[in-house]
Amino acid sequence: MKRSSIKELLQSDKILQEVHVKGWVRTFRSNRFIALNDGSTINNIQCVVDFENADETLLKRINTGAAVSIHGTLTESQGKGQTVEIQVTNLEVLGDSNPDEYPIQPKKHSLEFLRENAHLRVRTNTFSAVMRLRSALSFAVHQYFQQNGFYYVNTPIITGSDAEGAGEMFKVTQFEANNAPVNEEGEIDYSKDFFGKETNLTVSGQLEGETYAMALGKIYTFGPTFRAENSNTTRHLAEFWMIEPEVAFNDLDANMDLSEDFIKYVLQYVLDNCQDDLAFLDSRLAQEEKKKPQAERSEMGLLEKLRFVVDNNFKRVSYTEAIEILRNSKPNKKKKFQFPVNEWGVDLQSEHERYLVEKHFKCPVILFDYPANIKAFYMRLNEDGKTVRAMDVLFPGIGEMVGGSQREERLDVLKEKMAELNIPEEELWWYLDTRKFGTAVHSGFGLGFERLVLFATGMSNIRDVIPFPRTPQNAEF
RNA sequence: UCCUCAAUAGCUCAGUUGGUUAGAGCAUCUGACUGUUAAUCAGAGGGUCCCUGGUUCGAGUCCAGGUUGAGGAGCCA
């Protein structure tokens, strides 16, 4: 007999028909009611066992976590918690689960404990909802770009350029740690290594992506990215997935339009397609919020927050305007900021970004036209000579969701900037070629996928929105 | 990397000014009950009090160093 998913059965009108399901036992109550989940939906289906006529040794094997195969009749439920249930005619335990050892109990676990059981945590409601949402978001990312004429480009994960300047890199080498060949100066001789040069895991596919945008027009990357920073925060991972669109002939305004349109599209997609999981996460967040003191509670629930972002325009503010707002803000005047805002040119601290997004504008904010000397070498210098066409999209509770810019398309200006920052031209000869041959205005941005998942699920720690998080001192699994 | 806090049963936690036999709820096991919804009731088992060293007649408790975790900062996406 054909097996149905629980998702299908809960929506079906197959009342009084024979059905077949397989899944894992969530709870077994009163020696009679199995709450069965197969991952197809957050909802369980209740399977009612005729315990009076059942083999007792079989009943003893129906434990939390066990895999079972069930044949039975779909009926309307006599109980209150569900509309339909399965009257079991045949039950087979496919895989036992020793209740003495199985770590996932039918009770609340701390997120810290579940992180230590990352291989099993997806069997909980919270993590299954998060991971289904992550999958849906990932699909929506591709759908958005594909529908809008973008080509998906796979930039290299092992990279030979270390001039991207996006952060500390993980080395890739075949050498033994204490037995690497050295040259006459006593330095490690990478010309003898696998690639014949020093190589690293990518921190960004942007530079390679730019070369493809200068031929395919509109491209995006969506792949793993690595940072060897010793970052211990709720927003950073050593291995994360980044989305990097790059568009030829787009200026910064078009770039801001793209980022806003893109974010709204993928959030609308999950609002339309992940209602059960979002409803669960919405109530989960509401319960979490209740534990906080009144002052720290967020004004909006998860669903409310998502709809708000989709329905309202992001506020676009230049760095210079932002500095003015901050300088005249109450916390600055009352010296509540740890880093007071006095002069133009300083980098904004988290507390300043949070003030702008959460207190002043109360909506996502796009900051643009930053001082040149706090931004990367490839960003387009403005006519004022002191700011660059950079932009950051800031989100409440998350901070920087997107970082992007219009790229410097003028070869001479780019070379000058690289010289200033001691970036050797030989390293990036291929990148400079895009400016030598048919250069054009172009723009792009990077969006940390996990930060998007963080926002869409209402989770608060980035380690809880990726299956197996990689962070300093932790590469278990 | 810096600052703050934490680590006690499988999980979540309590443990008084240092004091003799370290507790609770949940989970597990045994039994009762059976249309339950985190079922209920009765009973039982379960401890390297993170590690190393120190102070003390005596350390879960105090001190030092370390490990791991959490929150915040920096770096950023």
XYZ file of C-alpha atoms (C1' of nucleotides) in Angstrom, chain B:
77
model
C 40.488 39.039 21.244
C 38.216 42.011 25.487
C 34.354 42.545 29.488
C 30.523 40.143 32.567
C 28.227 35.792 34.257
C 27.738 30.534 34.705
C 29.091 25.014 35.272
C 25.508 20.290 41.030
C 21.206 13.591 38.790
C 19.555 12.121 31.739
C 17.168 17.484 31.484
C 15.845 22.253 34.132
C 17.370 24.038 38.624
C 17.674 24.849 44.463
C 21.612 24.181 47.987
C 21.931 29.462 54.139
C 27.737 32.792 57.583
C 32.400 26.544 54.989
C 29.942 21.488 58.967
C 28.966 15.493 59.062
C 23.800 11.222 55.033
C 23.711 16.957 48.526
C 17.632 18.057 47.344
C 13.122 19.260 43.994
C 10.353 19.057 39.358
C 10.537 16.597 34.795
C 12.535 12.134 32.380
C 13.543 6.699 33.254
C 11.979 1.959 35.665
C 7.890 -0.899 38.500
C 2.683 -1.020 39.624
C -2.416 1.081 39.217
C -5.765 3.561 35.861
C -7.433 4.152 30.653
C -10.326 8.974 25.041
C -5.331 10.963 26.324
C -3.313 16.174 24.554
C 3.593 18.030 28.549
C -2.292 12.302 30.930
C -2.938 11.136 36.262
C -1.758 8.453 41.020
C 1.776 5.412 44.163
C 6.704 3.606 44.675
C 11.983 2.804 43.122
C 16.739 3.570 40.981
C 19.951 7.467 39.548
C 25.695 12.143 41.702
C 33.753 12.309 39.406
C 29.004 18.821 42.714
C 33.596 20.842 35.169
C 39.239 19.956 35.790
C 43.979 20.883 38.506
C 46.121 22.905 42.629
C 45.646 25.671 47.241
C 43.525 27.555 52.182
C 41.142 24.787 56.310
C 40.221 20.072 61.565
C 36.577 20.096 57.520
C 35.229 22.676 50.665
C 29.459 21.763 46.247
C 30.360 26.460 49.067
C 36.484 30.303 49.845
C 41.201 31.410 46.637
C 44.368 30.706 42.008
C 44.940 28.705 37.193
C 42.574 26.119 33.271
C 38.379 24.094 30.213
C 33.591 24.664 28.315
C 29.127 27.440 27.742
C 26.018 32.041 27.705
C 25.338 37.410 27.115
C 27.644 41.972 25.514
C 31.745 44.483 22.662
C 35.120 44.364 18.496
C 35.513 42.191 13.445
C 31.618 41.588 9.889
C 27.392 38.976 6.477
